[in-house]
Every structure is written in C-alpha cells, then in structure tokens.
Tab-separated table of C-alpha atoms in Angstrom:
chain	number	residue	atom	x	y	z
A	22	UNK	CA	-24.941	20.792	16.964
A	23	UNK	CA	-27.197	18.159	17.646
A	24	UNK	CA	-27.588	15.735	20.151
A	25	UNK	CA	-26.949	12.583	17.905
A	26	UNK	CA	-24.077	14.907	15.886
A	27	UNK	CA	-22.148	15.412	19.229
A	28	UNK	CA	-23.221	11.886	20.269
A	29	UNK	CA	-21.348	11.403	16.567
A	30	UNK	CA	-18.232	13.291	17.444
A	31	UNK	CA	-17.492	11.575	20.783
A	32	UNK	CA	-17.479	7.838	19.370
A	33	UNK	CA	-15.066	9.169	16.465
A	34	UNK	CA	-13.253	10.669	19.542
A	35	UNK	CA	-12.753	7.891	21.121
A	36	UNK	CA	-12.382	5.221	18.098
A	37	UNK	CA	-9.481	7.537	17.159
A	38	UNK	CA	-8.004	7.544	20.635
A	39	UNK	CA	-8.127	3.710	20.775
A	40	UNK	CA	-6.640	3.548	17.146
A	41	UNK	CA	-3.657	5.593	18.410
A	42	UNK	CA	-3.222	3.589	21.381
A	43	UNK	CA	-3.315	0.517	19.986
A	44	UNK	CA	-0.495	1.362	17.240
A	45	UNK	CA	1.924	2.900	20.541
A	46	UNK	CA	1.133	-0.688	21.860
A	47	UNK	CA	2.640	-2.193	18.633
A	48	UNK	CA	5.194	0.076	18.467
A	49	UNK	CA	6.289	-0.583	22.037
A	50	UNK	CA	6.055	-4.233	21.526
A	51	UNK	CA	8.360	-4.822	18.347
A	52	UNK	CA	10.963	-2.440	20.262
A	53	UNK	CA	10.864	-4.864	23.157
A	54	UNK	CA	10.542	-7.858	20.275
A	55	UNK	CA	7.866	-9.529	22.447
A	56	UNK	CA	6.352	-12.459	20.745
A	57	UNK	CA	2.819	-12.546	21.859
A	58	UNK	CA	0.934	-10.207	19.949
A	59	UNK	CA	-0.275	-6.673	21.848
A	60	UNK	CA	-2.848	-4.678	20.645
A	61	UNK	CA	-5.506	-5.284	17.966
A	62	UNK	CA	-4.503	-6.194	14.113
A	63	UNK	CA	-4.369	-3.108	11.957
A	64	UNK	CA	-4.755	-4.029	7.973
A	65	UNK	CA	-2.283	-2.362	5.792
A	66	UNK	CA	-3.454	-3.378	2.435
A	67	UNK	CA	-6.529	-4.729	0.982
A	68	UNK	CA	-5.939	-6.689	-2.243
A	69	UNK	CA	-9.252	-5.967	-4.224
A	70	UNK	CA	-8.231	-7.569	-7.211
A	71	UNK	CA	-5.116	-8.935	-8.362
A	72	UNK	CA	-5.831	-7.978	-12.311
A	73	UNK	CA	-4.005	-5.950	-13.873
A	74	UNK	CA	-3.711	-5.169	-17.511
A	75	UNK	CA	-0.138	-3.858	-17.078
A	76	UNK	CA	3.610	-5.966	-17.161
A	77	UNK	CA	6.020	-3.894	-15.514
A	78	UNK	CA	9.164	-5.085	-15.561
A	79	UNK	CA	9.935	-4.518	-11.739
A	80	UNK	CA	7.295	-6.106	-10.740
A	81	UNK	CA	7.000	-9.175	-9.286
A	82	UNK	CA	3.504	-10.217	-10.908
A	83	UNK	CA	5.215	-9.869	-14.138
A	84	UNK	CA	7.429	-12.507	-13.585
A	85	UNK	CA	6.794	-14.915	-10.757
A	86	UNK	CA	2.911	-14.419	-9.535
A	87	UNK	CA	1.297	-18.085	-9.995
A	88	UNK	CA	-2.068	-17.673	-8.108
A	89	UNK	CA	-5.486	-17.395	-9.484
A	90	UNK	CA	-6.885	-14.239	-10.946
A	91	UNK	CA	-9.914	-13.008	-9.243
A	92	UNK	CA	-11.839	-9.914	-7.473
A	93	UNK	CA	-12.744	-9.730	-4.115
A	94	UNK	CA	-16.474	-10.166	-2.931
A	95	UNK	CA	-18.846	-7.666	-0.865
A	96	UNK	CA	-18.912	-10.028	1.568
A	97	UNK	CA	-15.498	-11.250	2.486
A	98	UNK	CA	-14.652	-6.990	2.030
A	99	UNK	CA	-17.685	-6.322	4.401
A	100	UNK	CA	-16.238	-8.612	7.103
A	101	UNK	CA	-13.115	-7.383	7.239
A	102	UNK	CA	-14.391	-3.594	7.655
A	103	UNK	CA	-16.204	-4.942	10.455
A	104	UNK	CA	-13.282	-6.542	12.227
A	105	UNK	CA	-10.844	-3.517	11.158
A	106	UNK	CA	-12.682	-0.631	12.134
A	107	UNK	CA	-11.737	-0.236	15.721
A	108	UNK	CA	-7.746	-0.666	15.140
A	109	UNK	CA	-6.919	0.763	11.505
A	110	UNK	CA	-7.586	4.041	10.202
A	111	UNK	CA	-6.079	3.789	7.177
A	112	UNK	CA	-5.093	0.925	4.001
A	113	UNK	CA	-3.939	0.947	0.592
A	114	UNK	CA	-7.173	-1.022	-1.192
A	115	UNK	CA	-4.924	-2.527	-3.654
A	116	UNK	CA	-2.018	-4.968	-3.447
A	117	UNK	CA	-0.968	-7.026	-6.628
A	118	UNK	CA	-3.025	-5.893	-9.002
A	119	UNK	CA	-5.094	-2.481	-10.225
A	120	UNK	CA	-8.167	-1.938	-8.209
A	121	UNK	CA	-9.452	0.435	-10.718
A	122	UNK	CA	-10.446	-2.595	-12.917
A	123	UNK	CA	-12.818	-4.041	-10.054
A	124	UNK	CA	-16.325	-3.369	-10.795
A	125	UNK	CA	-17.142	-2.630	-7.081
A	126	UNK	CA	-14.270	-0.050	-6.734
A	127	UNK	CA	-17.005	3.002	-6.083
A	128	UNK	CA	-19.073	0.504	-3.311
A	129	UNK	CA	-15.426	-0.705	-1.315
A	130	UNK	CA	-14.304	3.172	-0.978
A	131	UNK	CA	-17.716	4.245	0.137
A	132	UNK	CA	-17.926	1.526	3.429
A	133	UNK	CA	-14.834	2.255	4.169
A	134	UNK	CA	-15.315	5.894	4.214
A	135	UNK	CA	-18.784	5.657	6.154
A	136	UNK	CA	-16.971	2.987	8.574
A	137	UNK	CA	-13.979	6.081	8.880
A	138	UNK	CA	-11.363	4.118	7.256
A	139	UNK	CA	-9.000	6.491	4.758
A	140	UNK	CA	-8.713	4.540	1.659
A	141	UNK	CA	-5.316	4.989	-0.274
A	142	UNK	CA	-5.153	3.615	-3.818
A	143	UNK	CA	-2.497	3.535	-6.159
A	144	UNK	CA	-3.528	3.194	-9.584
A	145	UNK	CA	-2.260	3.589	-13.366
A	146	UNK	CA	-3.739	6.793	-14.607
A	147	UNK	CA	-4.554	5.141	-18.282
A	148	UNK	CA	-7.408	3.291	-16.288
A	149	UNK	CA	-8.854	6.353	-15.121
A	150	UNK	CA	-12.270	6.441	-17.214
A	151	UNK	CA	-15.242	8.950	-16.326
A	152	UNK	CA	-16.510	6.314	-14.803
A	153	UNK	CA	-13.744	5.490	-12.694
A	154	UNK	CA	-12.849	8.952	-11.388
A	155	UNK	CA	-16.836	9.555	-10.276
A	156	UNK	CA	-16.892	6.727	-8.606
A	157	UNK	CA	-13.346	6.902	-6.514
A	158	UNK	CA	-14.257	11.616	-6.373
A	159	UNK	CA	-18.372	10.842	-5.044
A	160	UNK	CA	-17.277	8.130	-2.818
A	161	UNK	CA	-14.742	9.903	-0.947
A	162	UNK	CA	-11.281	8.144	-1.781
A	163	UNK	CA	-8.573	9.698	0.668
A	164	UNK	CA	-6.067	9.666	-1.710
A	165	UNK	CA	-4.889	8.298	-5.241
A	166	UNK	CA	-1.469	7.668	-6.048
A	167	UNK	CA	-1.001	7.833	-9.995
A	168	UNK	CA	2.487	6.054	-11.207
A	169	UNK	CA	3.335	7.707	-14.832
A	170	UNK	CA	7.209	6.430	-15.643
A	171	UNK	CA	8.109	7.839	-18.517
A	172	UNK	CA	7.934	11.232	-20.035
A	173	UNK	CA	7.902	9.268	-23.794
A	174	UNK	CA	5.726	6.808	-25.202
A	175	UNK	CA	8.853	4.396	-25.746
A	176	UNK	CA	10.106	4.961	-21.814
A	177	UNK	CA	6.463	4.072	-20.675
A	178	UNK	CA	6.671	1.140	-22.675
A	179	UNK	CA	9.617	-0.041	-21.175
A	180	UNK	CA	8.817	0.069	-17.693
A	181	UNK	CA	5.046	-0.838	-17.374
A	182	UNK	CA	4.414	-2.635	-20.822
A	183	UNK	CA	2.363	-2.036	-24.181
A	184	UNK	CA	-0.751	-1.644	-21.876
A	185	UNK	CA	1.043	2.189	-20.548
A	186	UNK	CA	2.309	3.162	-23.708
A	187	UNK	CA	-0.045	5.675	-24.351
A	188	UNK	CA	1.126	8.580	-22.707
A	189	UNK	CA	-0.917	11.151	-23.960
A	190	UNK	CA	-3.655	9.541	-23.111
A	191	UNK	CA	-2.877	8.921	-19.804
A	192	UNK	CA	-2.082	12.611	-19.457
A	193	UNK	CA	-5.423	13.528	-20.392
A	194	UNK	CA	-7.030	11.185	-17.747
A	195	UNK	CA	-5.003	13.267	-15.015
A	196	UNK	CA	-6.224	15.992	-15.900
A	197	UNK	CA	-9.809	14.832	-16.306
A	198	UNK	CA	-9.539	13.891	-12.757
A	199	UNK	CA	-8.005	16.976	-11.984
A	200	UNK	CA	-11.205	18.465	-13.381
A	201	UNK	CA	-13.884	16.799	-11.645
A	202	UNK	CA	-12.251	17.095	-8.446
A	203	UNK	CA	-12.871	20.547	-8.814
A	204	UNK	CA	-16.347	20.391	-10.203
A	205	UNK	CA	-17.400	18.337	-7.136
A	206	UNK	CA	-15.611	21.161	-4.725
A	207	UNK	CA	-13.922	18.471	-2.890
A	208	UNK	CA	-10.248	18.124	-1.621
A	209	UNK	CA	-10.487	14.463	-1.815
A	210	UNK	CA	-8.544	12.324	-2.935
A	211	UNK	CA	-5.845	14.157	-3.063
A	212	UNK	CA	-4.036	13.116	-5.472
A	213	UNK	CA	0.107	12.214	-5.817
A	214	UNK	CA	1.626	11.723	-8.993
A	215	UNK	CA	4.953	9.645	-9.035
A	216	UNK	CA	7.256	8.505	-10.894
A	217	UNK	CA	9.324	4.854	-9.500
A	218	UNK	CA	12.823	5.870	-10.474
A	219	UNK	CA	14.907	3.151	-12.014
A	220	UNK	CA	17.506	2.270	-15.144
A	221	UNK	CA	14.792	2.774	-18.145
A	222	UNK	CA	13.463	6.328	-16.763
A	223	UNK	CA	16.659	7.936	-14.822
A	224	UNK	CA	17.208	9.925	-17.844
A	225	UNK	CA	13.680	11.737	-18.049
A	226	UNK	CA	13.288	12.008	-14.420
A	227	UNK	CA	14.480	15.975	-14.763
A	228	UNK	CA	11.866	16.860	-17.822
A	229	UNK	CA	9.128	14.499	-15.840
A	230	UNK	CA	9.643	17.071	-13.150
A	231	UNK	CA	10.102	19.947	-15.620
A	232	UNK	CA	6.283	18.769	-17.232
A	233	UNK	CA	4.477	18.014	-14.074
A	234	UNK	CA	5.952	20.579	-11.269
A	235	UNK	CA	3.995	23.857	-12.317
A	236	UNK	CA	0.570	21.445	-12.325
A	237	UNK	CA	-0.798	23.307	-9.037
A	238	UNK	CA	-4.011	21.343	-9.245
A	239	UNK	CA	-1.575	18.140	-7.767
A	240	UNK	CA	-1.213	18.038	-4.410
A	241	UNK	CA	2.373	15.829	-4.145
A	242	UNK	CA	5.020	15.531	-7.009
A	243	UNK	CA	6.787	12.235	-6.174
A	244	UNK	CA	10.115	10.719	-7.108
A	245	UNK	CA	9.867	7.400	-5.637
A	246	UNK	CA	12.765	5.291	-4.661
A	247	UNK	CA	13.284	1.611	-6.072
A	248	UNK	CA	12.776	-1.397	-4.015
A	249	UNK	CA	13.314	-5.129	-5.022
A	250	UNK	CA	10.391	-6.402	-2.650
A	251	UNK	CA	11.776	-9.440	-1.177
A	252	UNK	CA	14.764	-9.343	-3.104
A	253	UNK	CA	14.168	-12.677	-4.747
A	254	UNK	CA	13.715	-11.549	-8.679
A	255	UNK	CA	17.001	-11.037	-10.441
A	256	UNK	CA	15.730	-9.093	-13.286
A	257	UNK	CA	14.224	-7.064	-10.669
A	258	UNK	CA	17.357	-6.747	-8.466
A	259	UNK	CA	18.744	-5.738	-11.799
A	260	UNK	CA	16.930	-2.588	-12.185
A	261	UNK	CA	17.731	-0.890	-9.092
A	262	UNK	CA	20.600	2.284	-9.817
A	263	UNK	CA	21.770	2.547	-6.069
A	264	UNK	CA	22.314	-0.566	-3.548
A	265	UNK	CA	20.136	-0.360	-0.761
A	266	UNK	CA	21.812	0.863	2.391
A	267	UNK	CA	22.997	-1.261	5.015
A	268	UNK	CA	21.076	-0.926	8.120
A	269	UNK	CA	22.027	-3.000	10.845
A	270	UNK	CA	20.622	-3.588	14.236
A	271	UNK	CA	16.872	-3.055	12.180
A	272	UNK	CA	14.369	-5.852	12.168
A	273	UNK	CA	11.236	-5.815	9.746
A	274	UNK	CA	8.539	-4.656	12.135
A	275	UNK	CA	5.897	-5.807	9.556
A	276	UNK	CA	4.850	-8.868	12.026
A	277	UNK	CA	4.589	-6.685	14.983
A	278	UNK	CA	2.603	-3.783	13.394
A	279	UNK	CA	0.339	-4.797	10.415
A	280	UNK	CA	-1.150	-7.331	8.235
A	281	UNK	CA	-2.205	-7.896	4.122
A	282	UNK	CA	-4.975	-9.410	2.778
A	283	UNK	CA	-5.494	-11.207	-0.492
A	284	UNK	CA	-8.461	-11.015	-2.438
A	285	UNK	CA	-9.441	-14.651	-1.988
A	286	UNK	CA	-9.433	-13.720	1.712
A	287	UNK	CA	-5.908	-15.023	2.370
A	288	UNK	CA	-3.489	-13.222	5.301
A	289	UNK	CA	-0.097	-12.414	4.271
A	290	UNK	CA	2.315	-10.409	6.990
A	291	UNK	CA	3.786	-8.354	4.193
A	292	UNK	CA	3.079	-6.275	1.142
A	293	UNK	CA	5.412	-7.141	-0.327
A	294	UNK	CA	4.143	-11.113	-0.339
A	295	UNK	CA	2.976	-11.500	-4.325
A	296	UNK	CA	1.987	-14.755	-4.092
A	297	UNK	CA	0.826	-15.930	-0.830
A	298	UNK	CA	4.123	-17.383	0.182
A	299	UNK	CA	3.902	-16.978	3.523
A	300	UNK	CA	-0.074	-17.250	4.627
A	301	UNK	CA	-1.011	-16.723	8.087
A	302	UNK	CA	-4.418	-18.146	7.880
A	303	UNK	CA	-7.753	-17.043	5.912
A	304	UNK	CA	-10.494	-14.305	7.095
A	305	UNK	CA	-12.748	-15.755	4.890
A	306	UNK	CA	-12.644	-18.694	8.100
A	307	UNK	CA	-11.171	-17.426	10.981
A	308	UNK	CA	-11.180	-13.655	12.610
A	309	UNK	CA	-8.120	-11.618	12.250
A	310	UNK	CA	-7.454	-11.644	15.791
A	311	UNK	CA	-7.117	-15.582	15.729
A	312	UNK	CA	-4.787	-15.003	13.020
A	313	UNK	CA	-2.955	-12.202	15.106
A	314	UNK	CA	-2.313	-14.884	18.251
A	315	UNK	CA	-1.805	-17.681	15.617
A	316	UNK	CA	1.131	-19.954	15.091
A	317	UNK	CA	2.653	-19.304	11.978
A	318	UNK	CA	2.891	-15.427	12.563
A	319	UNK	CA	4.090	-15.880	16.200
A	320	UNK	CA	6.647	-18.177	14.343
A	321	UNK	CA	7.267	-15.323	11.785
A	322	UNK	CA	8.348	-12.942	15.215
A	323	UNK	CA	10.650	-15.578	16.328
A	324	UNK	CA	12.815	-16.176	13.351
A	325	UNK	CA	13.646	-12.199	12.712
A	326	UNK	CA	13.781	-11.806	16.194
A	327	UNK	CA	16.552	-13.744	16.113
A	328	UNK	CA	18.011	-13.200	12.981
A	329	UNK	CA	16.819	-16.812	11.163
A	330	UNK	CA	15.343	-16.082	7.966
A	331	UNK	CA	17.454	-18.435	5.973
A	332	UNK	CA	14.553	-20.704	4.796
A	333	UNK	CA	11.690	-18.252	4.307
A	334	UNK	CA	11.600	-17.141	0.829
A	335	UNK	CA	9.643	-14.225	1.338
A	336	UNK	CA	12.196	-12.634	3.911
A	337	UNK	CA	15.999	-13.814	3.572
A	338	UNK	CA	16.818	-11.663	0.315
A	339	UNK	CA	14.811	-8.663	1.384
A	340	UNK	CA	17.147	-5.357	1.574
A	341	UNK	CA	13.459	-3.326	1.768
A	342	UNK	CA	12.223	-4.084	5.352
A	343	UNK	CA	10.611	-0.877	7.098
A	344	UNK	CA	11.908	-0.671	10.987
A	345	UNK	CA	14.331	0.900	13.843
A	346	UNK	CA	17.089	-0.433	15.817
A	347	UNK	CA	15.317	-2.356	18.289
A	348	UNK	CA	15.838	-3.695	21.898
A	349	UNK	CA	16.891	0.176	22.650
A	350	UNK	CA	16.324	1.292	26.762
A	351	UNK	CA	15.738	4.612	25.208
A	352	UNK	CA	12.948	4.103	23.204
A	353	UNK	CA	11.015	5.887	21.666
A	354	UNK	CA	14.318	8.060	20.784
A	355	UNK	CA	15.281	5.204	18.335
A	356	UNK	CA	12.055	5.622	16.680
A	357	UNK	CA	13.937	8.817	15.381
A	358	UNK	CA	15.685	6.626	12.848
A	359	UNK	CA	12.775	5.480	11.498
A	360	UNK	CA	13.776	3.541	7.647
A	361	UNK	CA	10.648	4.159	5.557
A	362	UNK	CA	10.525	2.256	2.113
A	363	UNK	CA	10.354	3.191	-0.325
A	364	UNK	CA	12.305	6.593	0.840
A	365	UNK	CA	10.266	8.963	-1.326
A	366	UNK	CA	11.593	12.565	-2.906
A	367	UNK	CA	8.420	14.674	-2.720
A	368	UNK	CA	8.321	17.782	-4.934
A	369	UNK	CA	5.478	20.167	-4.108
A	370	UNK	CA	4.493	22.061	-7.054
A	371	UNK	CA	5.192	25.271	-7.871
A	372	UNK	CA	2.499	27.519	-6.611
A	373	UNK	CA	1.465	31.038	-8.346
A	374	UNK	CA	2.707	33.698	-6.239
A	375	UNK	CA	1.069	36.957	-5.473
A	376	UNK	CA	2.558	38.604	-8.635
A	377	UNK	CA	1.292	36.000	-10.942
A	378	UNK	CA	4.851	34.150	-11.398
A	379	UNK	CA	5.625	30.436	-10.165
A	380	UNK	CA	7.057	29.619	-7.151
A	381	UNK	CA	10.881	28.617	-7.291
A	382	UNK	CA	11.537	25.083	-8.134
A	383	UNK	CA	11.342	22.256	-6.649
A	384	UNK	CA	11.848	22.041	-3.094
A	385	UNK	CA	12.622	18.484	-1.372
A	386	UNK	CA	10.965	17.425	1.524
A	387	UNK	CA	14.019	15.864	3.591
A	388	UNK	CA	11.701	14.930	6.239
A	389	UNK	CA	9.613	12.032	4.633
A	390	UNK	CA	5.755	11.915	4.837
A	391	UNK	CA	3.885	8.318	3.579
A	392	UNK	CA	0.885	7.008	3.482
A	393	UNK	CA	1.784	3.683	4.236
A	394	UNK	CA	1.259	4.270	8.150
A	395	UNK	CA	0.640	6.891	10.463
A	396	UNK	CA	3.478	9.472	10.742
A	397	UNK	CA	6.532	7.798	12.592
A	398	UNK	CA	7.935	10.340	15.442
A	399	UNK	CA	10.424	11.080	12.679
A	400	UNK	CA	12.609	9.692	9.585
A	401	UNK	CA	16.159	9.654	9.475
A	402	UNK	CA	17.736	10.848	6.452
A	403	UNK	CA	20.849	8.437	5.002
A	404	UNK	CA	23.760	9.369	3.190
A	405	UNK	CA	22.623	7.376	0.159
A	406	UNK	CA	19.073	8.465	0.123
A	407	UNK	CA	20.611	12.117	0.161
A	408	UNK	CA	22.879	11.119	-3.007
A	409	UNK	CA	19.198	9.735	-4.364
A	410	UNK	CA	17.814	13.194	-3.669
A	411	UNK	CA	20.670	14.834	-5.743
A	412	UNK	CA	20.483	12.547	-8.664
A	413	UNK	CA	16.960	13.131	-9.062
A	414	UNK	CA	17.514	16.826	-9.204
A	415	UNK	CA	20.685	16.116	-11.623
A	416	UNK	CA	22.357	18.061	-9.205
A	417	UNK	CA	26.233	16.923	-8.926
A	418	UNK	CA	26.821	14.238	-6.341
A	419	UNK	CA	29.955	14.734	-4.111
C-alpha cells in the first residue's frame, strides 16, 4: 500500500469513528430527552425529486401533497454532501417522489459515493430503463429497494395506479438489472425486492413469494409492513389489515436523531412529512447545524417530550413513530426494545444447494435488519408483528 492509500484508510478510519460516536451521542441524548441538540445532524433522506408518475393509493402524495413539483439542483445537493459528510454515512436519496425520473440520478449517487455516503433508493422497477440501471450499477448505488405489489396486472393497478399496471414489464426490468449487475461484476446495489402488504394484495402475498423466492440473483425478499405515516389520511388509515400496536412509554426519536430534506432545500424532522408541514428552516440559507440548535426543532423536542402533540398535524395521529422507552437508568438495555417501522418480514431466497436442489422455503428473519439507520443494539419482536409474520406465510394464526 501506498503512502497516500494508507494516508486514505486512516481518514476513513477516523470519519467512521466520529460517525459512530456522534450517533451514541444522539442516542444517549433522546434517552435522557435533553433538549439542546448533541452531536452533529445526520440526514436521513434526501428528496431528489418529488415526481412521480405513480398514484398509490396509500400514499400520501396521492391524496393530500399540495407543494410544487420540482428536482433538486447540483448545487443545493453539493452543499449538503459537504455539510453531511462528517456525521451521516448513510440516506435514502428519495422522499416523496421517484428519484429514478431525475435526470441527475447517475451524478447525485456518484458524490455521494466518492464523499463515502451509502446511498439507499427505493424505486418502482417499471422506471428502471438501460439507462437508469447503468447509471445507479457504474455509479455505485448501495442499495435499491424495488416495491412490486401485485402478482396481477389488476392487483398492481390497484395499489400503485395505471402507471404500475404493467407487470410484465416491470418483471423484465428486474431482471435486466439483475443482469447488468452481473456483467459489471459488482455486488452493488444490492438489491431488495418488496412487496407493502395491505387489503388489495393480502391475497397474492403467498404466490408473490412463491414467484420471487427461488430468484437467487436478489439479495432480500421483503414483506413489508403497512404504516399510515402520520396517521392523518383516512383512506389511508383504511388500508391497513392489523392496528398498529400500542407502545407506551416510546417517544418518536426522529428530532433527536435525524433530519429530511426537500428538494427545494426545505428541512423537515420526519420522513414521513409529505408536504413540508412542519419546516425547520432551509439549507438552501442557513447550515444544517443552525437548523439543528434552531427554535422550531428545539420546540419539536419539547412538545413529545412531554407528551403535547395535540396541535401539530404532522405528529398527533401518528401510530408509526420509530423509538424506545425512554428516561430508562439502564440504558442502553432499553435500546433492546428497539420499534423499527415499518417492521419488515425478510425472506432470503432460496439458494441452490450442493446437490443442485433449492434451499427449503422461506425462512423469516425475526431479528429485523433496515436500512433506514445503522443497526439498533437489537429489535424487539411484538406479539402482533409475530401474527404479521404468520399471515404472510398463510400460516394459521393462534
């Protein structure tokens, strides 16, 4: 190795360590429910573009989303590399919309992959043109999450709109992806296929698994839980087959831990904030650590610190929040019962064994991994995501 290459290896050393220290920080701080921000802000999502050619019917965008349309610029994206770098290693690149439709897609995933910033992007796989997949394979996307809800034409239809009814065509997209992946010899993205479990699709969520399982070439089968994002949509709410658990004692951590941006350069706390109802200031004109220490998030800690959500839209219906019992004198043990939304059924595929036949079925991973944030010390495991777990499978539910 070279001077400059181990020169290399010890600033990605220690921009690792002080990403990992600076989340503990956060995490220490929401279980104490301090108010004045510790640490650095870490981005969770980057909203790229908030087009999208789809209408699903549980999402909000569909129904409520009054904002103007519009991509994010080099710029604005540049900046906020620049101020993210040393405390996130890791964002979703979309938010509200399908980054796969922004003409700069290829550019934003390569900065952030020379800056070492993960990129996750979720994505409908109808949108995946040649074009497309070169430019998320070359440029070294992390991973891509691909939602296909439906087994049939008519089920596709009915969750995401006329714009996912073609299946088939879809299906050949994955696989085209699937294909140059291996061309290019590269791991990356890997690549999760899901499907977001609800009333239109429960009843092909055993032959979805049936068609996609023994696809070795994908690296996570998903069955994704339903959330209402902040609970404020009725035909949304509607859609949902199991209530949400109750979990008391938690508190969102969302305004301790991370922050979204819109692609207009606006700060949300949340992602799930469609519409910029609760901004926290602009990057575009002000850093994201003045935004961190500013009033209307320190505000934000206050209120579900102390339970007083009663007037903020984005926050009083919400059944969704991600947290652990707080206030706890034996933290980090309560970090144990971790609640990560969406709770998330993975099914690895079924691998060829040494005698040429598939693996045995599904198996469940009960212990959940996202990519929404760096692995939590661990996840508990409720009695209703466990009857979610069996309903997926069609097993009998006790």
């Amino acid at each position: 190795m070279t001077g400059r290459g181990r020169v290399r290896k010890v600033n990605d050393l220690l921009t690792s360590s002080r990403r990992c220290l600076n989340q503990e920080l956060q995490q220490f701080s929401y279980n104490l429910q301090t108010i004045r921000p510790v640490g650095r802000p870490v981005v969770f999502q980057v909203e790229l573009t908030n087009n999208c050619p789809m209408t699903c019917t549980m999402c909000p965008r569909t129904h409520s989303m009054e904002r103007s349309i519009g991509n994010m610029s080099r710029e604005l994206y540049h900046k906020i590399l620049d101020e993210a770098a040393g405390s996130t290693s890791r964002f979703y690149m979309h938010h509200f919309g399908d980054s796969l439709v922004h003409p700069d897609l290829g550019h934003f995933v390569g900065e952030a992959t020379r800056r070492g910033i993960n990129g996750y992007l979720s994505a409908n796989p109808v949108l995946l043109t040649r074009q497309r997949i070169r430019a998320i394979v070359d440029n070294g996307l992390h991973e891509l999450n691909l939602s296909l809800d439906g087994v049939t034409a008519e089920t596709s239809e009915a969750v995401r709109g006329k714009a996912a009814r073609n299946v088939a065509l879809a299906e050949k997209r994955i696989h085209e992806l699937l294909d140059y992946r291996a061309s290019a010899r590269s791991p990356y993205p890997r690549i999760v296929l899901q499907i977001v479990r609800q009333k239109q699709n429960a009843h092909e969520v055993k032959d979805w698994l049936a068609k996609w399982s023994p696809v070795s070439e994908i690296d996570r089968i998903k069955v994704k839980s339903y959330v209402t994002w902040s609970g404020g949509e009725e035909p949304i709410n509607e859609l949902r087959i199991s209530p949400a658990a109750a979990r008391p004692g938690v508190v969102c951590e969302k305004p301790w831990t991370s922050v979204t941006i819109l692609w207009d350069g606006t700060v949300v706390p949340c992602n799930f904030d469609h519409d910029g109802l609760y901004p926290l200031g602009n990057v575009a004109e002000q850093t994201l650590r003045e935004i961190w220490a500013g009033e209307p998030l320190t505000t934000l800690r206050c209120r579900h610190r102390d339970r007083d959500l009663s007037d903020i839209p984005l926050c009083r219906d919400c059944v969704d929040m991600e947290g652990f019992p707080v206030r706890k004198w034996y933290y980090p043990v309560n970090r144990l019962r971790q609640a990560v939304t969406p709770a998330s059924y993975e099914f690895k595929p079924a691998r060829p064994s040494s005698n040429g036949r598939a693996e045995q079925a599904q198996r469940v991973s009960r212990a959940f991994a996202t990519p929404y944030r760096d692995k939590p010390l661990g996840h508990h495991v409720t009695r209703a995501q466990s009857r979610a777990r069996k309903e997926a499978l069609g097993e009998d539910v006790p």
